[in-house]
Amino acid sequence: MARAIWTGVITFGLVTVPVGLYTATEDHTVHFHQLQRGTSDRIRNKRVNERTGDEVDTSDIVKGYELDEGQYVVVEPDELDEIAPGRSQSIDITDFVDLEGIEPVYFDRTYYIAPRGKEYTKVYELLRAALAESNKVGIATFVMRNKQYLTALRAEDKVLVLQTLHWADEVRDPAEELPELPSGRAGRGKQLEMALDLVDALSSDWDPSRYRDTYQEKVRELVKAKAEGQEIAAAEEPPEATNVIDLMKVLEGSLQAARSGRGGRESADGHKGKAAPRKAAARSSAAGTSVKPPARKAPPKKAGVARVRSGGAGGKRELQKLSKAELYQRATDQGLPGRSKMSREELIDALARSGRRRKTTAA
């Protein structure tokens, strides 16, 4: 049975439920000790003065923040202790936000939340059900082990999950940090249609048990083989980058291989992918008959699109139903300035204002 790493209460409004916090994941990485080559002698790290080479006792070590080269502000350990926030006794939910409104880059570590006693399961389930029904997450800050965390409390099937989040100033802007990004969106064309067909052919239901950390498996095999005095097989060469000139050819080959592999995998493990209706086309192609895949139908127009484009209160309500990615695509289509740095709510407001301006102009 797991032990709680933190205990306290969750509060939302005047509702309080005593809970415990449990680690949701565990590391399966193979760990090694450092040894001196040719011996079984362990290597230990020491704190050494880089100028004198002398070892320094822990009691004589202070922290220094470098202002300029060689100039430090020295901070004593007890000075940090004096300003450190005390351990939180509660996780106080201050806001409820849409789960889809939080970009994945903000999520960090995951913990399970459990009620501390059967008498608290009813109110615990009430909070879980409310979050699940509304598709909202509760935002709160709390302190654990002398560190303050921004967190999102969300509902799973039978359990509440707490996920720590990165602070806003910890998340980098890809437009500023990355050297190369596409200058425009991929237009509709044969290559995109082929890529979408490939995605369909490789689509299936999410089942995490189907995926394995093959590198760690090879590390364990390496250790076992060396312990038994066996030879080690060389690693495979990494694949070369796809040449843009041959992109269509590569896509066609990938699609054919994916359709063939999908049929084999379905019969082997029982998983059925979304590409199953296209098996007949794949079999005919393999037999030498030229069969074109069924044309991709345009997605049906969503009700209320006209209202969205015309702006107004109704338009804003419809915009709120869209994901951030869909909102960003609309902002791109309309050429809204500053869209890359907008939050989901800012995109909604900007699109709604743009719709109202177009409506006024048309009138």
mmCIF file of C-alpha atoms in Angstrom:
data_model
loop_
_atom_site.group_PDB
_atom_site.id
_atom_site.type_symbol
_atom_site.label_atom_id
_atom_site.label_comp_id
_atom_site.label_asym_id
_atom_site.label_seq_id
_atom_site.Cartn_x
_atom_site.Cartn_y
_atom_site.Cartn_z
ATOM 1 C CA MET A 1 0.000 0.000 0.000
ATOM 2 C CA ALA A 2 1.373 3.402 -0.996
ATOM 3 C CA ARG A 3 2.026 6.064 1.634
ATOM 4 C CA ALA A 4 0.814 9.641 1.297
ATOM 5 C CA ILE A 5 3.592 12.164 0.635
ATOM 6 C CA TRP A 6 1.333 15.039 1.797
ATOM 7 C CA THR A 7 -1.861 15.241 3.813
ATOM 8 C CA GLY A 8 -4.256 18.141 4.202
ATOM 9 C CA VAL A 9 -7.616 19.291 2.894
ATOM 10 C CA ILE A 10 -9.041 20.439 -0.422
ATOM 11 C CA THR A 11 -11.423 23.382 -0.220
ATOM 12 C CA PHE A 12 -13.744 24.837 -2.848
ATOM 13 C CA GLY A 13 -16.178 27.437 -1.614
ATOM 14 C CA LEU A 14 -17.244 26.310 1.857
ATOM 15 C CA VAL A 15 -16.747 22.608 1.039
ATOM 16 C CA THR A 16 -13.768 20.870 2.653
ATOM 17 C CA VAL A 17 -12.529 17.304 2.191
ATOM 18 C CA PRO A 18 -9.501 15.784 3.982
ATOM 19 C CA VAL A 19 -7.208 14.080 1.477
ATOM 20 C CA GLY A 20 -3.807 12.494 0.965
ATOM 21 C CA LEU A 21 -1.447 13.039 -1.984
ATOM 22 C CA TYR A 22 0.164 9.985 -3.606
ATOM 23 C CA THR A 23 2.804 9.648 -6.314
ATOM 24 C CA ALA A 24 1.128 8.473 -9.535
ATOM 25 C CA THR A 25 4.202 7.283 -11.430
ATOM 26 C CA GLU A 26 7.472 5.483 -10.764
ATOM 27 C CA ASP A 27 10.792 5.482 -12.586
ATOM 28 C CA HIS A 28 11.869 2.244 -14.288
ATOM 29 C CA THR A 29 15.254 3.558 -15.466
ATOM 30 C CA VAL A 30 18.207 1.208 -14.905
ATOM 31 C CA HIS A 31 20.621 2.988 -12.541
ATOM 32 C CA PHE A 32 24.395 2.476 -12.442
ATOM 33 C CA HIS A 33 27.119 3.251 -9.899
ATOM 34 C CA GLN A 34 30.341 4.921 -11.013
ATOM 35 C CA LEU A 35 33.424 2.689 -10.666
ATOM 36 C CA GLN A 36 37.093 3.160 -11.424
ATOM 37 C CA ARG A 37 37.915 1.210 -14.591
ATOM 38 C CA GLY A 38 39.461 -2.191 -13.833
ATOM 39 C CA THR A 39 38.299 -2.202 -10.200
ATOM 40 C CA SER A 40 35.122 -2.489 -8.122
ATOM 41 C CA ASP A 41 35.927 0.764 -6.327
ATOM 42 C CA ARG A 42 33.023 3.214 -6.119
ATOM 43 C CA ILE A 43 33.560 6.830 -7.196
ATOM 44 C CA ARG A 44 32.263 9.442 -4.763
ATOM 45 C CA ASN A 45 31.591 13.101 -5.445
ATOM 46 C CA LYS A 46 33.278 15.594 -3.130
ATOM 47 C CA ARG A 47 32.757 19.315 -2.554
ATOM 48 C CA VAL A 48 36.087 20.843 -3.512
ATOM 49 C CA ASN A 49 37.331 24.438 -3.600
ATOM 50 C CA GLU A 50 38.112 24.907 -7.296
ATOM 51 C CA ARG A 51 40.984 27.350 -6.537
ATOM 52 C CA THR A 52 42.808 25.422 -3.792
ATOM 53 C CA GLY A 53 41.640 21.878 -4.569
ATOM 54 C CA ASP A 54 40.861 21.366 -0.855
ATOM 55 C CA GLU A 55 37.696 19.558 0.252
ATOM 56 C CA VAL A 56 35.167 21.868 1.961
ATOM 57 C CA ASP A 57 32.949 20.856 4.862
ATOM 58 C CA THR A 58 29.205 21.234 4.347
ATOM 59 C CA SER A 59 28.971 23.701 7.261
ATOM 60 C CA ASP A 60 31.322 26.077 5.432
ATOM 61 C CA ILE A 61 29.282 26.194 2.227
ATOM 62 C CA VAL A 62 27.001 29.143 1.444
ATOM 63 C CA LYS A 63 25.001 30.002 -1.665
ATOM 64 C CA GLY A 64 26.072 32.761 -4.026
ATOM 65 C CA TYR A 65 24.089 34.528 -6.755
ATOM 66 C CA GLU A 66 26.392 35.861 -9.476
ATOM 67 C CA LEU A 67 25.701 39.502 -10.339
ATOM 68 C CA ASP A 68 28.712 39.900 -12.605
ATOM 69 C CA GLU A 69 31.753 37.772 -13.393
ATOM 70 C CA GLY A 70 33.369 36.998 -10.032
ATOM 71 C CA GLN A 71 30.892 39.179 -8.067
ATOM 72 C CA TYR A 72 28.381 37.339 -5.886
ATOM 73 C CA VAL A 73 25.606 38.104 -3.447
ATOM 74 C CA VAL A 74 26.125 35.599 -0.616
ATOM 75 C CA VAL A 75 23.022 34.054 0.970
ATOM 76 C CA GLU A 76 23.219 31.987 4.161
ATOM 77 C CA PRO A 77 21.103 28.816 4.495
ATOM 78 C CA ASP A 78 19.184 30.215 7.486
ATOM 79 C CA GLU A 79 18.276 33.334 5.474
ATOM 80 C CA LEU A 80 16.551 31.123 2.916
ATOM 81 C CA ASP A 81 14.823 29.208 5.711
ATOM 82 C CA GLU A 82 13.421 32.447 7.126
ATOM 83 C CA ILE A 83 11.646 33.387 3.896
ATOM 84 C CA ALA A 84 10.668 29.840 2.870
ATOM 85 C CA PRO A 85 6.875 29.366 2.854
ATOM 86 C CA GLY A 86 5.517 27.004 5.460
ATOM 87 C CA ARG A 87 3.953 23.710 4.476
ATOM 88 C CA SER A 88 0.406 24.169 3.209
ATOM 89 C CA GLN A 89 -2.341 22.609 5.272
ATOM 90 C CA SER A 90 -4.841 22.944 2.456
ATOM 91 C CA ILE A 91 -5.226 23.114 -1.317
ATOM 92 C CA ASP A 92 -7.601 26.033 -1.809
ATOM 93 C CA ILE A 93 -9.182 26.049 -5.271
ATOM 94 C CA THR A 94 -9.441 29.667 -6.422
ATOM 95 C CA ASP A 95 -10.542 29.164 -10.056
ATOM 96 C CA PHE A 96 -12.164 26.584 -12.283
ATOM 97 C CA VAL A 97 -10.987 26.662 -15.903
ATOM 98 C CA ASP A 98 -11.585 24.600 -19.045
ATOM 99 C CA LEU A 99 -9.224 21.631 -19.186
ATOM 100 C CA GLU A 100 -8.658 22.117 -22.940
ATOM 101 C CA GLY A 101 -7.652 25.720 -22.261
ATOM 102 C CA ILE A 102 -4.377 24.626 -20.610
ATOM 103 C CA GLU A 103 -1.648 23.928 -23.158
ATOM 104 C CA PRO A 104 0.096 20.556 -22.596
ATOM 105 C CA VAL A 105 3.478 22.273 -22.136
ATOM 106 C CA TYR A 106 2.300 23.612 -18.762
ATOM 107 C CA PHE A 107 1.737 20.154 -17.202
ATOM 108 C CA ASP A 108 4.572 18.731 -15.099
ATOM 109 C CA ARG A 109 4.165 15.918 -12.519
ATOM 110 C CA THR A 110 1.066 13.876 -11.716
ATOM 111 C CA TYR A 111 -0.241 12.780 -8.303
ATOM 112 C CA TYR A 112 -3.308 10.878 -7.126
ATOM 113 C CA ILE A 113 -5.619 12.405 -4.523
ATOM 114 C CA ALA A 114 -7.501 10.081 -2.158
ATOM 115 C CA PRO A 115 -9.939 10.787 0.700
ATOM 116 C CA ARG A 116 -8.564 10.197 4.206
ATOM 117 C CA GLY A 117 -11.303 7.929 5.483
ATOM 118 C CA LYS A 118 -14.554 6.364 4.270
ATOM 119 C CA GLU A 119 -16.581 9.144 5.852
ATOM 120 C CA TYR A 120 -15.122 11.603 3.325
ATOM 121 C CA THR A 121 -15.737 9.565 0.163
ATOM 122 C CA LYS A 122 -19.146 11.144 -0.557
ATOM 123 C CA VAL A 123 -17.907 14.743 -0.690
ATOM 124 C CA TYR A 124 -14.774 13.545 -2.532
ATOM 125 C CA GLU A 125 -16.945 11.909 -5.210
ATOM 126 C CA LEU A 126 -19.112 15.040 -5.386
ATOM 127 C CA LEU A 127 -16.069 17.139 -6.326
ATOM 128 C CA ARG A 128 -14.814 14.509 -8.788
ATOM 129 C CA ALA A 129 -18.215 14.234 -10.498
ATOM 130 C CA ALA A 130 -18.613 18.015 -10.718
ATOM 131 C CA LEU A 131 -15.213 18.366 -12.418
ATOM 132 C CA ALA A 132 -15.948 15.458 -14.767
ATOM 133 C CA GLU A 133 -19.377 16.761 -15.786
ATOM 134 C CA SER A 134 -18.159 20.310 -16.387
ATOM 135 C CA ASN A 135 -14.846 19.282 -18.007
ATOM 136 C CA LYS A 136 -13.199 21.831 -15.723
ATOM 137 C CA VAL A 137 -10.065 21.728 -13.589
ATOM 138 C CA GLY A 138 -9.579 23.422 -10.247
ATOM 139 C CA ILE A 139 -6.568 25.749 -10.077
ATOM 140 C CA ALA A 140 -4.762 26.164 -6.763
ATOM 141 C CA THR A 141 -1.338 26.850 -5.270
ATOM 142 C CA PHE A 142 0.099 24.998 -2.310
ATOM 143 C CA VAL A 143 3.441 24.396 -0.609
ATOM 144 C CA MET A 144 5.093 21.012 -0.198
ATOM 145 C CA ARG A 145 8.697 20.382 0.905
ATOM 146 C CA ASN A 146 9.519 24.098 1.024
ATOM 147 C CA LYS A 147 8.465 24.668 -2.572
ATOM 148 C CA GLN A 148 5.362 26.375 -3.874
ATOM 149 C CA TYR A 149 3.460 24.704 -6.705
ATOM 150 C CA LEU A 150 0.836 25.845 -9.179
ATOM 151 C CA THR A 151 -1.552 22.914 -9.615
ATOM 152 C CA ALA A 152 -4.552 21.720 -11.586
ATOM 153 C CA LEU A 153 -7.024 19.351 -9.929
ATOM 154 C CA ARG A 154 -8.924 17.273 -12.489
ATOM 155 C CA ALA A 155 -11.200 14.257 -12.587
ATOM 156 C CA GLU A 156 -10.407 10.795 -13.917
ATOM 157 C CA ASP A 157 -12.840 7.869 -14.068
ATOM 158 C CA LYS A 158 -12.755 7.052 -10.334
ATOM 159 C CA VAL A 159 -10.091 9.302 -8.855
ATOM 160 C CA LEU A 160 -9.065 12.921 -8.521
ATOM 161 C CA VAL A 161 -5.705 13.748 -10.060
ATOM 162 C CA LEU A 162 -3.462 16.652 -9.082
ATOM 163 C CA GLN A 163 -1.008 17.859 -11.709
ATOM 164 C CA THR A 164 1.672 20.408 -10.974
ATOM 165 C CA LEU A 165 1.983 23.119 -13.589
ATOM 166 C CA HIS A 166 4.879 25.222 -14.795
ATOM 167 C CA TRP A 167 4.641 28.904 -13.938
ATOM 168 C CA ALA A 168 4.017 31.236 -16.875
ATOM 169 C CA ASP A 169 7.583 32.599 -16.903
ATOM 170 C CA GLU A 170 8.974 29.038 -17.104
ATOM 171 C CA VAL A 171 7.363 28.286 -20.475
ATOM 172 C CA ARG A 172 9.331 29.423 -23.507
ATOM 173 C CA ASP A 173 7.792 31.004 -26.594
ATOM 174 C CA PRO A 174 8.593 28.664 -29.540
ATOM 175 C CA ALA A 175 8.571 31.568 -32.004
ATOM 176 C CA GLU A 176 11.411 33.207 -30.076
ATOM 177 C CA GLU A 177 13.387 30.109 -29.072
ATOM 178 C CA LEU A 178 13.339 27.818 -32.113
ATOM 179 C CA PRO A 179 15.632 28.500 -35.076
ATOM 180 C CA GLU A 180 13.401 27.092 -37.826
ATOM 181 C CA LEU A 181 9.618 26.914 -38.031
ATOM 182 C CA PRO A 182 7.306 26.700 -41.088
ATOM 183 C CA SER A 183 6.563 30.120 -42.524
ATOM 184 C CA GLY A 184 2.999 29.152 -43.441
ATOM 185 C CA ARG A 185 0.299 26.516 -43.084
ATOM 186 C CA ALA A 186 0.211 23.424 -45.290
ATOM 187 C CA GLY A 187 -2.353 24.061 -48.021
ATOM 188 C CA ARG A 188 -4.875 21.494 -49.209
ATOM 189 C CA GLY A 189 -3.260 19.266 -51.786
ATOM 190 C CA LYS A 190 -2.303 15.730 -52.730
ATOM 191 C CA GLN A 191 0.517 15.507 -50.167
ATOM 192 C CA LEU A 192 -1.728 16.610 -47.279
ATOM 193 C CA GLU A 193 -4.484 14.216 -48.380
ATOM 194 C CA MET A 194 -1.938 11.385 -48.461
ATOM 195 C CA ALA A 195 -0.632 12.369 -45.015
ATOM 196 C CA LEU A 196 -4.199 12.362 -43.642
ATOM 197 C CA ASP A 197 -4.777 8.905 -45.154
ATOM 198 C CA LEU A 198 -1.581 7.728 -43.427
ATOM 199 C CA VAL A 199 -2.813 9.105 -40.095
ATOM 200 C CA ASP A 200 -6.125 7.239 -40.605
ATOM 201 C CA ALA A 201 -4.319 4.013 -41.456
ATOM 202 C CA LEU A 202 -2.247 4.206 -38.256
ATOM 203 C CA SER A 203 -5.128 5.288 -36.001
ATOM 204 C CA SER A 204 -6.343 3.138 -33.096
ATOM 205 C CA ASP A 205 -7.682 3.462 -29.567
ATOM 206 C CA TRP A 206 -5.270 4.659 -26.877
ATOM 207 C CA ASP A 207 -3.857 1.681 -24.962
ATOM 208 C CA PRO A 208 -0.682 2.552 -23.001
ATOM 209 C CA SER A 209 0.101 -1.134 -22.371
ATOM 210 C CA ARG A 210 0.922 -1.538 -26.080
ATOM 211 C CA TYR A 211 4.012 0.669 -25.759
ATOM 212 C CA ARG A 212 7.312 -0.329 -24.130
ATOM 213 C CA ASP A 213 10.536 1.413 -23.225
ATOM 214 C CA THR A 214 12.665 -0.658 -25.597
ATOM 215 C CA TYR A 215 15.845 1.220 -24.669
ATOM 216 C CA GLN A 216 15.607 0.175 -21.004
ATOM 217 C CA GLU A 217 14.878 -3.387 -22.131
ATOM 218 C CA LYS A 218 18.076 -3.336 -24.206
ATOM 219 C CA VAL A 219 20.025 -1.949 -21.239
ATOM 220 C CA ARG A 220 18.854 -4.876 -19.088
ATOM 221 C CA GLU A 221 19.716 -7.311 -21.903
ATOM 222 C CA LEU A 222 23.162 -5.702 -22.153
ATOM 223 C CA VAL A 223 23.783 -6.116 -18.414
ATOM 224 C CA LYS A 224 22.588 -9.739 -18.500
ATOM 225 C CA ALA A 225 24.682 -10.554 -21.593
ATOM 226 C CA LYS A 226 27.848 -9.040 -20.110
ATOM 227 C CA ALA A 227 27.270 -10.881 -16.823
ATOM 228 C CA GLU A 228 27.068 -14.148 -18.804
ATOM 229 C CA GLY A 229 30.091 -13.298 -20.976
ATOM 230 C CA GLN A 230 28.096 -13.032 -24.221
ATOM 231 C CA GLU A 231 28.838 -10.777 -27.203
ATOM 232 C CA ILE A 232 26.814 -7.601 -27.665
ATOM 233 C CA ALA A 233 24.943 -6.945 -30.929
ATOM 234 C CA ALA A 234 25.628 -3.597 -32.591
ATOM 235 C CA ALA A 235 22.855 -0.998 -32.701
ATOM 236 C CA GLU A 236 21.013 -0.288 -35.948
ATOM 237 C CA GLU A 237 21.890 2.789 -37.977
ATOM 238 C CA PRO A 238 19.436 5.696 -37.489
ATOM 239 C CA PRO A 239 17.115 6.420 -40.456
ATOM 240 C CA GLU A 240 17.990 9.249 -42.822
ATOM 241 C CA ALA A 241 15.860 12.383 -43.059
ATOM 242 C CA THR A 242 13.160 12.358 -45.746
ATOM 243 C CA ASN A 243 14.136 14.199 -48.925
ATOM 244 C CA VAL A 244 11.420 16.734 -49.774
ATOM 245 C CA ILE A 245 11.768 15.845 -53.468
ATOM 246 C CA ASP A 246 10.817 12.223 -52.721
ATOM 247 C CA LEU A 247 8.087 13.132 -50.204
ATOM 248 C CA MET A 248 5.163 11.875 -52.297
ATOM 249 C CA LYS A 249 6.913 8.579 -52.976
ATOM 250 C CA VAL A 250 7.725 8.159 -49.288
ATOM 251 C CA LEU A 251 4.115 8.918 -48.304
ATOM 252 C CA GLU A 252 2.764 6.357 -50.784
ATOM 253 C CA GLY A 253 5.167 3.695 -49.497
ATOM 254 C CA SER A 254 4.333 4.522 -45.879
ATOM 255 C CA LEU A 255 0.605 4.330 -46.553
ATOM 256 C CA GLN A 256 0.880 0.953 -48.298
ATOM 257 C CA ALA A 257 3.023 -0.453 -45.478
ATOM 258 C CA ALA A 258 0.703 0.955 -42.802
ATOM 259 C CA ARG A 259 -2.406 -0.571 -44.404
ATOM 260 C CA SER A 260 -0.716 -3.952 -44.731
ATOM 261 C CA GLY A 261 0.632 -3.794 -41.173
ATOM 262 C CA ARG A 262 -2.732 -2.717 -39.782
ATOM 263 C CA GLY A 263 -4.428 -5.831 -41.141
ATOM 264 C CA GLY A 264 -1.764 -8.070 -39.589
ATOM 265 C CA ARG A 265 -1.877 -6.314 -36.231
ATOM 266 C CA GLU A 266 -5.647 -6.560 -36.005
ATOM 267 C CA SER A 267 -5.543 -10.327 -36.421
ATOM 268 C CA ALA A 268 -2.670 -10.644 -33.936
ATOM 269 C CA ASP A 269 -3.810 -8.570 -30.962
ATOM 270 C CA GLY A 270 -7.469 -7.810 -31.594
ATOM 271 C CA HIS A 271 -7.060 -4.023 -31.891
ATOM 272 C CA LYS A 272 -9.114 -2.539 -34.660
ATOM 273 C CA GLY A 273 -7.928 0.701 -36.227
ATOM 274 C CA LYS A 274 -10.048 3.332 -37.915
ATOM 275 C CA ALA A 275 -8.607 2.344 -41.270
ATOM 276 C CA ALA A 276 -10.402 -1.028 -41.308
ATOM 277 C CA PRO A 277 -12.920 -0.038 -44.066
ATOM 278 C CA ARG A 278 -9.961 0.605 -46.394
ATOM 279 C CA LYS A 279 -8.596 -2.951 -46.187
ATOM 280 C CA ALA A 280 -10.228 -3.967 -49.481
ATOM 281 C CA ALA A 281 -8.398 -1.195 -51.303
ATOM 282 C CA ALA A 282 -5.103 -2.233 -49.705
ATOM 283 C CA ARG A 283 -5.573 -5.897 -50.712
ATOM 284 C CA SER A 284 -6.446 -4.998 -54.320
ATOM 285 C CA SER A 285 -3.371 -2.793 -54.564
ATOM 286 C CA ALA A 286 -1.157 -5.599 -53.269
ATOM 287 C CA ALA A 287 -2.589 -7.927 -55.919
ATOM 288 C CA GLY A 288 -1.558 -5.537 -58.661
ATOM 289 C CA THR A 289 -4.942 -3.928 -59.287
ATOM 290 C CA SER A 290 -4.975 -0.154 -59.292
ATOM 291 C CA VAL A 291 -7.666 0.902 -56.847
ATOM 292 C CA LYS A 292 -8.025 4.456 -55.705
ATOM 293 C CA PRO A 293 -8.826 5.041 -52.027
ATOM 294 C CA PRO A 294 -12.246 6.568 -51.396
ATOM 295 C CA ALA A 295 -12.283 10.335 -51.722
ATOM 296 C CA ARG A 296 -12.082 12.168 -48.419
ATOM 297 C CA LYS A 297 -15.380 13.843 -47.726
ATOM 298 C CA ALA A 298 -15.400 17.422 -46.599
ATOM 299 C CA PRO A 299 -16.380 17.653 -42.930
ATOM 300 C CA PRO A 300 -19.965 18.743 -42.398
ATOM 301 C CA LYS A 301 -20.421 22.385 -41.571
ATOM 302 C CA LYS A 302 -21.074 22.966 -37.918
ATOM 303 C CA ALA A 303 -24.299 24.597 -36.949
ATOM 304 C CA GLY A 304 -23.852 28.191 -36.012
ATOM 305 C CA VAL A 305 -20.802 28.901 -38.198
ATOM 306 C CA ALA A 306 -22.588 31.822 -39.843
ATOM 307 C CA ARG A 307 -23.252 33.324 -36.429
ATOM 308 C CA VAL A 308 -19.610 32.866 -35.417
ATOM 309 C CA ARG A 309 -18.386 34.743 -38.442
ATOM 310 C CA SER A 310 -20.863 37.521 -37.912
ATOM 311 C CA GLY A 311 -19.649 38.125 -34.355
ATOM 312 C CA GLY A 312 -21.945 39.261 -31.566
ATOM 313 C CA ALA A 313 -22.896 37.479 -28.353
ATOM 314 C CA GLY A 314 -24.068 34.371 -30.184
ATOM 315 C CA GLY A 315 -20.800 34.223 -32.102
ATOM 316 C CA LYS A 316 -18.767 34.410 -28.918
ATOM 317 C CA ARG A 317 -20.746 31.547 -27.391
ATOM 318 C CA GLU A 318 -19.987 29.424 -30.434
ATOM 319 C CA LEU A 319 -16.304 30.388 -30.301
ATOM 320 C CA GLN A 320 -16.124 29.193 -26.704
ATOM 321 C CA LYS A 321 -16.965 25.677 -27.918
ATOM 322 C CA LEU A 322 -13.809 25.509 -30.061
ATOM 323 C CA SER A 323 -10.387 24.297 -28.982
ATOM 324 C CA LYS A 324 -7.429 26.669 -28.886
ATOM 325 C CA ALA A 325 -5.992 25.055 -32.025
ATOM 326 C CA GLU A 326 -9.255 25.698 -33.923
ATOM 327 C CA LEU A 327 -9.370 29.268 -32.633
ATOM 328 C CA TYR A 328 -5.765 29.850 -33.682
ATOM 329 C CA GLN A 329 -6.499 28.534 -37.187
ATOM 330 C CA ARG A 330 -9.401 30.979 -37.536
ATOM 331 C CA ALA A 331 -7.201 33.818 -36.286
ATOM 332 C CA THR A 332 -4.578 32.814 -38.867
ATOM 333 C CA ASP A 333 -7.173 32.737 -41.654
ATOM 334 C CA GLN A 334 -8.302 36.228 -40.668
ATOM 335 C CA GLY A 335 -4.745 37.531 -40.270
ATOM 336 C CA LEU A 336 -5.266 38.726 -36.676
ATOM 337 C CA PRO A 337 -2.054 40.372 -35.414
ATOM 338 C CA GLY A 338 -0.401 39.063 -32.219
ATOM 339 C CA ARG A 339 -2.335 35.764 -32.312
ATOM 340 C CA SER A 340 0.702 33.604 -31.485
ATOM 341 C CA LYS A 341 0.958 35.125 -28.001
ATOM 342 C CA MET A 342 -2.770 35.121 -27.206
ATOM 343 C CA SER A 343 -4.369 32.843 -24.648
ATOM 344 C CA ARG A 344 -7.531 30.939 -25.535
ATOM 345 C CA GLU A 345 -9.780 33.631 -24.009
ATOM 346 C CA GLU A 346 -7.871 36.390 -25.811
ATOM 347 C CA LEU A 347 -8.316 34.553 -29.123
ATOM 348 C CA ILE A 348 -12.069 34.293 -28.472
ATOM 349 C CA ASP A 349 -12.339 38.026 -27.720
ATOM 350 C CA ALA A 350 -10.230 38.999 -30.744
ATOM 351 C CA LEU A 351 -12.242 36.788 -33.119
ATOM 352 C CA ALA A 352 -15.525 38.073 -31.727
ATOM 353 C CA ARG A 353 -14.400 41.700 -32.191
ATOM 354 C CA SER A 354 -13.229 40.917 -35.716
ATOM 355 C CA GLY A 355 -16.604 39.376 -36.537
ATOM 356 C CA ARG A 356 -18.456 42.417 -35.233
ATOM 357 C CA ARG A 357 -16.256 44.747 -37.303
ATOM 358 C CA ARG A 358 -16.925 42.726 -40.479
ATOM 359 C CA LYS A 359 -20.642 42.765 -39.783
ATOM 360 C CA THR A 360 -20.606 46.554 -39.330
ATOM 361 C CA THR A 361 -18.602 46.997 -42.557
ATOM 362 C CA ALA A 362 -20.979 44.747 -44.513
ATOM 363 C CA ALA A 363 -23.967 46.720 -43.235
#
